[in-house]
Amino acid sequence: MIVVTVGTQLPFDRFIRIVDELAPLAGEEVFAQTGRGQYRPVNMRWQSVVPPIEFEQMIQRCSRIVSHAGIGTIVMAQKHSKPLILFPRLGSLDEHRNDHQLATVRALDGRAGIYTALDHEDLAALITRPLAAPAPVERHPERDRLRSALHAVLQEERARLIGQAHPLV
């Protein structure tokens, strides 16, 4: 299964329309998280919003991810060693406030497991061919323990500060 996502903040109908046109050529099931857009796909399964746990389970099972250039999806693809096709929103088309997603794909282009599509033709070429996945993320148990400990301390401090701001009577 190919998972397509536009993220949770903005609609991206141009992208969903293009992927919907290409879905019959993909050679496998395509599922799209479409966000707040108006376009309703006809060639692929879709949902506007997918709960986070369900979305991560889909990512674990998918063969590749096709996405806007949002950092959350980039990190998720890396975490699960999934090939990622990035299709940036363009500020010039009022798909975002500026072209930072275009800058993101230019910065990531050429990295293992990350592919860039800037138009219909690029996306068609990538969606129909095998793609190499990035290398698995190297685990660092010491770093992970430190991260967990810091998270716990910050959560305790947050709870303490909230308690001070809203004392119970």
Backbone as JSON, one array per atom type, in Angstrom:
{
  "sequence": "MIVVTVGTQLPFDRFIRIVDELAPLAGEEVFAQTGRGQYRPVNMRWQSVVPPIEFEQMIQRCSRIVSHAGIGTIVMAQKHSKPLILFPRLGSLDEHRNDHQLATVRALDGRAGIYTALDHEDLAALITRPLAAPAPVERHPERDRLRSALHAVLQEERARLIGQAHPLV",
  "N": [[0.85, -1.18, 0.0], [0.48, 2.23, -0.77], [0.95, 5.16, 1.02], [-0.46, 8.31, 1.16], [-0.1, 11.66, 2.13], [-1.18, 14.86, 3.27], [-0.61, 16.17, 5.51], [-1.79, 17.88, 8.49], [-2.53, 20.53, 8.63], [-3.11, 22.28, 6.37], [-5.12, 22.45, 3.35], [-4.5, 20.6, 0.27], [-5.28, 20.34, -2.5], [-4.43, 20.28, -5.23], [-2.26, 18.5, -5.24], [-3.5, 16.11, -4.21], [-5.35, 15.64, -6.26], [-3.63, 15.12, -8.44], [-2.3, 12.77, -7.52], [-4.52, 11.1, -7.3], [-5.23, 10.83, -9.99], [-3.03, 9.36, -10.84], [-3.14, 7.05, -9.32], [-4.36, 4.6, -10.38], [-2.22, 3.63, -11.88], [-0.31, 2.82, -10.13], [0.0, 0.18, -9.3], [-0.55, -0.96, -6.91], [-2.55, -0.78, -3.89], [-3.68, 2.49, -3.01], [-3.78, 4.82, -0.45], [-5.09, 7.82, 0.85], [-4.59, 10.51, 3.06], [-6.37, 13.22, 3.23], [-6.76, 15.72, 4.4], [-8.07, 19.04, 4.86], [-9.07, 19.6, 2.35], [-11.08, 20.24, -0.63], [-11.36, 18.54, -2.81], [-12.43, 15.31, -3.73], [-11.2, 12.17, -3.83], [-11.43, 9.62, -6.4], [-10.16, 7.36, -7.29], [-8.76, 6.15, -5.27], [-8.63, 4.98, -1.88], [-9.6, 7.04, 0.9], [-9.35, 9.38, 3.65], [-10.24, 12.26, 5.48], [-8.97, 12.96, 7.9], [-6.7, 11.09, 9.82], [-6.4, 9.3, 12.76], [-3.55, 9.7, 14.95], [-2.23, 7.27, 15.99], [-3.32, 5.25, 14.39], [-2.46, 6.21, 11.92], [0.34, 5.97, 12.13], [0.51, 3.19, 12.27], [-0.33, 2.54, 9.69], [1.79, 3.62, 8.25], [3.83, 1.93, 9.08], [3.1, -0.39, 7.71], [3.1, 0.28, 5.0], [4.39, 0.49, 1.58], [5.62, 2.69, 0.55], [5.76, 6.28, 1.01], [3.98, 9.12, 0.0], [4.11, 12.52, -0.05], [3.38, 15.89, 1.12], [5.89, 18.37, 1.84], [6.33, 18.19, 4.68], [7.81, 18.32, 7.89], [7.14, 16.48, 9.91], [6.18, 14.18, 8.59], [8.46, 13.54, 7.15], [10.24, 12.83, 9.18], [8.83, 10.65, 10.24], [8.91, 8.84, 8.07], [11.65, 8.36, 7.95], [12.05, 7.22, 10.49], [10.69, 4.78, 10.2], [11.99, 3.66, 8.08], [11.08, 4.04, 5.38], [10.63, 4.52, 1.88], [10.34, 7.8, 0.57], [8.44, 10.09, -1.17], [8.53, 13.39, -1.92], [6.41, 16.14, -2.42], [6.28, 19.34, -2.81], [4.33, 22.01, -1.33], [3.49, 25.06, -2.93], [4.25, 28.44, -2.56], [3.75, 30.34, -4.52], [1.43, 29.42, -5.67], [-0.38, 29.84, -3.75], [-0.53, 27.79, -1.87], [0.76, 27.65, 0.44], [2.23, 29.84, 2.91], [4.71, 30.71, 2.06], [7.65, 29.66, 0.19], [8.91, 27.63, 1.72], [8.64, 24.84, 1.79], [9.51, 24.07, -0.7], [12.17, 24.82, -0.48], [12.88, 22.98, 1.49], [12.65, 20.47, 0.12], [14.64, 20.82, -1.77], [16.89, 20.92, -0.14], [16.89, 18.34, 0.87], [16.98, 16.69, -1.32], [18.39, 13.98, -3.05], [19.24, 12.58, -0.86], [19.46, 9.37, 0.68], [16.72, 7.31, 0.07], [14.91, 9.4, -0.14], [12.9, 11.14, -2.35], [12.16, 13.52, -4.89], [9.42, 15.23, -6.25], [8.28, 17.58, -8.46], [6.26, 18.12, -10.18], [3.45, 16.85, -12.13], [4.54, 14.97, -13.99], [7.03, 14.23, -12.82], [6.06, 13.02, -10.48], [4.54, 10.92, -11.56], [6.57, 9.35, -12.71], [7.94, 8.5, -10.42], [6.04, 7.19, -8.82], [5.46, 4.86, -10.07], [7.66, 3.18, -10.12], [10.11, 0.96, -8.58], [11.44, 1.92, -5.41], [14.29, 2.72, -3.46], [14.68, 2.25, 0.02], [15.48, 4.33, 2.87], [18.37, 3.85, 4.97], [17.99, 1.99, 8.01], [17.24, 3.8, 11.03], [19.79, 4.46, 13.25], [19.93, 3.18, 16.49], [20.36, 4.61, 19.7], [20.78, 3.75, 22.76], [21.58, 5.12, 25.14], [21.18, 7.83, 24.53], [18.43, 7.73, 24.07], [17.48, 7.05, 26.63], [18.28, 9.34, 28.06], [16.76, 11.26, 26.71], [14.16, 10.39, 27.42], [14.27, 10.74, 30.2], [14.63, 13.52, 30.38], [12.25, 14.36, 29.21], [10.4, 13.43, 31.11], [11.11, 15.03, 33.34], [10.53, 17.59, 32.32], [7.77, 17.32, 31.92], [6.92, 17.01, 34.58], [7.67, 19.52, 35.6], [6.08, 21.17, 34.04], [3.54, 20.37, 34.9], [3.74, 21.22, 37.57], [3.96, 24.0, 37.25], [1.52, 24.59, 36.03], [-0.14, 23.86, 38.1], [0.53, 25.87, 39.96], [-0.41, 28.1, 38.64], [-3.1, 27.68, 38.6], [-4.32, 27.24, 41.35], [-5.74, 24.76, 43.48], [-8.67, 25.06, 45.37]],
  "CA": [[0.0, 0.0, 0.0], [1.13, 3.54, -0.78], [0.26, 6.13, 1.87], [-0.35, 9.69, 0.71], [-0.54, 12.55, 3.2], [-1.0, 16.31, 3.11], [-0.45, 16.76, 6.84], [-3.03, 18.2, 9.19], [-2.78, 21.96, 8.76], [-3.62, 22.98, 5.19], [-5.53, 21.61, 2.21], [-3.53, 20.51, -0.83], [-6.08, 19.69, -3.53], [-3.66, 20.04, -6.45], [-1.49, 17.28, -4.99], [-4.42, 14.97, -4.1], [-5.91, 15.42, -7.61], [-2.59, 14.47, -9.25], [-2.1, 11.39, -7.05], [-5.72, 10.36, -7.65], [-5.1, 10.5, -11.42], [-1.96, 8.38, -11.0], [-3.37, 5.87, -8.48], [-4.54, 3.36, -11.13], [-0.95, 3.19, -12.45], [0.63, 2.51, -9.05], [0.23, -1.26, -9.17], [-0.92, -1.38, -5.56], [-3.54, 0.09, -3.25], [-3.24, 3.82, -2.58], [-4.64, 5.44, 0.56], [-4.73, 9.22, 1.04], [-5.08, 11.37, 4.14], [-6.59, 14.39, 2.37], [-6.86, 16.99, 5.12], [-9.26, 19.89, 4.75], [-9.31, 19.95, 0.96], [-12.41, 20.07, -1.22], [-11.34, 17.48, -3.8], [-12.73, 13.98, -3.22], [-10.62, 11.18, -4.74], [-12.28, 8.56, -6.93], [-9.34, 6.21, -7.64], [-8.03, 5.66, -4.1], [-9.3, 5.14, -0.59], [-9.15, 8.28, 1.54], [-9.98, 9.95, 4.84], [-9.75, 13.62, 5.71], [-8.05, 12.92, 9.04], [-6.43, 9.75, 10.35], [-5.84, 9.43, 14.11], [-2.1, 9.48, 14.94], [-1.8, 5.89, 16.18], [-3.7, 4.53, 13.17], [-1.59, 6.68, 10.84], [1.66, 5.34, 12.28], [0.37, 1.78, 11.89], [-0.36, 2.51, 8.22], [3.16, 3.88, 7.81], [4.6, 0.7, 9.31], [2.7, -1.4, 6.72], [3.12, 0.75, 3.61], [5.6, 0.27, 0.77], [6.21, 4.01, 0.36], [4.95, 7.43, 1.42], [3.96, 10.24, -0.93], [3.71, 13.53, 0.92], [3.84, 17.28, 1.11], [7.23, 18.4, 2.44], [6.22, 18.49, 6.1], [8.88, 17.67, 8.66], [6.61, 15.35, 10.66], [6.16, 13.02, 7.7], [9.85, 13.21, 6.83], [10.77, 12.12, 10.36], [8.13, 9.35, 10.33], [9.46, 7.98, 7.02], [13.0, 7.97, 8.4], [11.9, 6.33, 11.65], [10.22, 3.46, 9.77], [12.78, 3.26, 6.91], [10.19, 3.98, 4.22], [10.92, 5.47, 0.81], [9.49, 8.98, 0.69], [8.36, 11.01, -2.31], [8.07, 14.7, -1.45], [5.78, 17.01, -3.41], [6.11, 20.54, -1.97], [3.35, 23.08, -1.57], [4.14, 26.24, -3.5], [3.74, 29.73, -2.16], [3.27, 31.04, -5.71], [0.08, 28.93, -5.96], [-1.14, 30.06, -2.51], [-0.68, 26.54, -1.14], [1.39, 27.92, 1.73], [2.54, 31.27, 3.05], [5.95, 30.97, 1.32], [8.19, 28.45, -0.46], [9.82, 26.87, 2.58], [8.61, 23.42, 1.44], [10.39, 23.94, -1.86], [13.53, 24.87, 0.08], [13.08, 21.71, 2.19], [12.94, 19.38, -0.82], [15.96, 21.07, -2.38], [17.91, 20.56, 0.84], [16.87, 16.89, 1.1], [17.11, 15.97, -2.59], [19.6, 13.18, -3.18], [19.48, 11.74, 0.32], [18.99, 8.0, 0.51], [15.32, 7.05, 0.41], [14.07, 10.59, -0.32], [12.74, 11.46, -3.76], [11.47, 14.79, -5.07], [8.56, 15.42, -7.42], [7.84, 18.97, -8.52], [5.1, 18.25, -11.05], [2.74, 15.61, -12.48], [5.43, 14.03, -14.67], [7.96, 13.71, -11.81], [5.33, 12.12, -9.58], [4.19, 9.72, -12.33], [7.77, 8.53, -12.84], [8.33, 7.93, -9.12], [5.0, 6.37, -8.21], [5.34, 3.59, -10.79], [8.9, 2.39, -10.13], [10.61, 0.59, -7.26], [12.27, 2.94, -4.76], [15.1, 2.24, -2.34], [14.37, 2.83, 1.33], [16.65, 4.81, 3.6], [18.92, 2.92, 5.96], [17.31, 2.11, 9.31], [17.79, 4.77, 11.97], [20.63, 3.83, 14.27], [19.42, 3.39, 17.84], [21.33, 4.99, 20.72], [20.06, 3.57, 24.02], [21.9, 6.16, 26.13], [20.48, 9.04, 24.11], [17.0, 7.52, 24.27], [17.22, 7.14, 28.08], [18.4, 10.75, 28.41], [15.58, 11.93, 26.16], [13.02, 10.02, 28.25], [14.42, 11.38, 31.51], [14.36, 14.96, 30.21], [10.82, 14.49, 28.96], [9.71, 13.26, 32.4], [11.38, 16.23, 34.15], [9.77, 18.69, 31.74], [6.36, 17.09, 32.2], [6.71, 17.32, 36.0], [7.76, 20.97, 35.75], [4.88, 21.73, 33.41], [2.42, 20.11, 35.82], [3.93, 22.08, 38.74], [3.64, 25.38, 36.85], [0.07, 24.67, 35.84], [-0.71, 23.84, 39.45], [0.73, 27.19, 40.55], [-1.25, 29.09, 37.96], [-4.49, 27.36, 38.9], [-4.33, 26.5, 42.62], [-7.0, 24.16, 43.9], [-9.18, 25.66, 46.63]],
  "C": [[0.9, 1.24, 0.0], [0.3, 4.45, 0.11], [0.58, 7.53, 1.37], [-0.84, 10.57, 1.85], [-0.25, 14.0, 2.86], [-0.73, 16.97, 4.45], [-1.81, 17.16, 7.4], [-3.39, 19.68, 9.17], [-3.5, 22.6, 7.59], [-4.13, 22.02, 4.13], [-4.46, 21.61, 1.13], [-4.19, 19.77, -1.98], [-5.32, 19.39, -4.81], [-2.9, 18.71, -6.35], [-2.41, 16.04, -4.96], [-5.02, 14.64, -5.47], [-4.89, 14.68, -8.5], [-2.4, 13.01, -8.82], [-3.32, 10.54, -7.4], [-5.7, 9.96, -9.12], [-4.09, 9.37, -11.64], [-2.22, 7.07, -10.26], [-3.59, 4.59, -9.29], [-3.24, 2.8, -11.74], [0.02, 2.64, -11.4], [0.92, 1.03, -8.89], [-0.03, -1.79, -7.77], [-1.95, -0.4, -5.0], [-2.91, 1.42, -2.85], [-4.27, 4.34, -1.59], [-4.15, 6.87, 0.79], [-5.38, 9.81, 2.28], [-5.15, 12.74, 3.48], [-6.68, 15.72, 3.09], [-8.15, 17.71, 4.83], [-9.61, 20.28, 3.32], [-10.74, 19.69, 0.51], [-12.48, 18.89, -2.19], [-11.57, 16.12, -3.13], [-12.21, 12.94, -4.21], [-11.63, 10.12, -5.18], [-11.49, 7.27, -7.22], [-8.54, 5.64, -6.47], [-8.9, 5.82, -2.86], [-8.77, 6.4, 0.07], [-9.94, 8.55, 2.81], [-9.42, 11.35, 4.98], [-8.68, 13.62, 6.79], [-7.91, 11.47, 9.49], [-5.83, 9.94, 11.74], [-4.36, 9.03, 14.12], [-1.65, 8.03, 15.09], [-2.13, 5.06, 14.95], [-2.8, 4.93, 12.0], [-0.22, 6.03, 10.94], [1.6, 3.86, 11.93], [0.32, 1.62, 10.37], [1.04, 2.71, 7.66], [4.01, 2.63, 7.98], [4.32, -0.34, 8.23], [2.93, -0.99, 5.28], [4.45, 0.44, 2.91], [6.35, 1.58, 0.55], [5.23, 5.07, 0.83], [5.09, 8.49, 0.35], [3.36, 11.39, -0.14], [4.07, 14.95, 0.5], [5.19, 17.28, 1.82], [7.18, 18.84, 3.9], [7.21, 17.68, 6.91], [8.38, 16.46, 9.44], [6.61, 14.07, 9.83], [7.57, 12.59, 7.33], [10.47, 12.4, 7.96], [10.14, 10.74, 10.47], [8.67, 8.38, 9.28], [10.84, 7.47, 7.42], [12.92, 6.96, 9.54], [11.55, 4.91, 11.22], [10.93, 2.96, 8.5], [11.92, 3.06, 5.67], [10.65, 4.95, 3.15], [9.89, 6.6, 0.85], [9.59, 9.82, -0.57], [7.78, 12.31, -1.78], [7.57, 15.54, -2.62], [5.44, 18.31, -2.67], [4.92, 21.42, -2.36], [4.13, 24.28, -2.08], [3.46, 27.52, -3.04], [3.15, 30.48, -3.34], [1.87, 30.6, -6.12], [-0.83, 29.08, -4.75], [-1.44, 28.76, -1.75], [-0.05, 26.61, 0.24], [1.78, 29.38, 1.75], [3.82, 31.69, 2.32], [6.44, 29.66, 0.72], [9.15, 27.66, 0.41], [9.77, 25.37, 2.28], [9.47, 23.14, 0.21], [11.85, 23.95, -1.41], [13.86, 23.55, 0.79], [13.42, 20.59, 1.21], [14.27, 19.59, -1.52], [17.08, 20.67, -1.43], [18.01, 19.05, 1.03], [17.1, 16.07, -0.17], [18.45, 15.24, -2.66], [19.92, 12.35, -1.96], [18.85, 10.37, 0.11], [17.53, 7.87, 0.95], [14.39, 8.23, 0.25], [14.09, 10.99, -1.79], [11.89, 12.72, -3.88], [10.67, 14.79, -6.35], [8.06, 16.85, -7.38], [6.62, 19.17, -9.41], [4.51, 16.87, -11.33], [3.68, 14.57, -13.07], [6.43, 13.41, -13.69], [7.26, 12.67, -10.93], [4.96, 10.82, -10.3], [5.4, 8.79, -12.45], [8.13, 7.84, -11.54], [7.3, 6.96, -8.56], [4.92, 4.99, -8.86], [6.61, 2.75, -10.8], [9.32, 2.02, -8.71], [11.53, 1.69, -6.71], [13.04, 2.31, -3.6], [14.69, 2.98, -1.07], [15.63, 3.39, 1.96], [17.14, 3.74, 4.56], [18.15, 3.09, 7.27], [18.03, 3.12, 10.21], [18.57, 4.02, 13.03], [20.1, 4.18, 15.66], [20.58, 3.69, 18.78], [20.64, 4.9, 22.08], [20.34, 4.66, 25.05], [21.17, 7.46, 25.8], [18.98, 8.91, 24.37], [16.63, 7.59, 25.75], [17.29, 8.58, 28.54], [17.18, 11.52, 27.93], [14.35, 11.63, 27.01], [13.08, 10.69, 29.61], [14.12, 12.88, 31.42], [12.88, 15.21, 29.97], [10.04, 14.4, 30.27], [9.9, 14.5, 33.28], [10.56, 17.41, 33.62], [8.28, 18.53, 31.99], [6.03, 17.41, 33.66], [6.72, 18.83, 36.23], [6.53, 21.65, 35.16], [3.69, 21.56, 34.35], [2.52, 21.01, 37.06], [3.53, 23.52, 38.41], [2.16, 25.56, 36.62], [-0.64, 24.68, 37.18], [-0.58, 25.17, 40.17], [-0.2, 28.22, 39.93], [-2.72, 28.89, 38.28], [-4.57, 26.58, 40.2], [-5.73, 25.96, 42.92], [-7.42, 24.75, 45.24], [-9.89, 24.61, 47.43]]
}
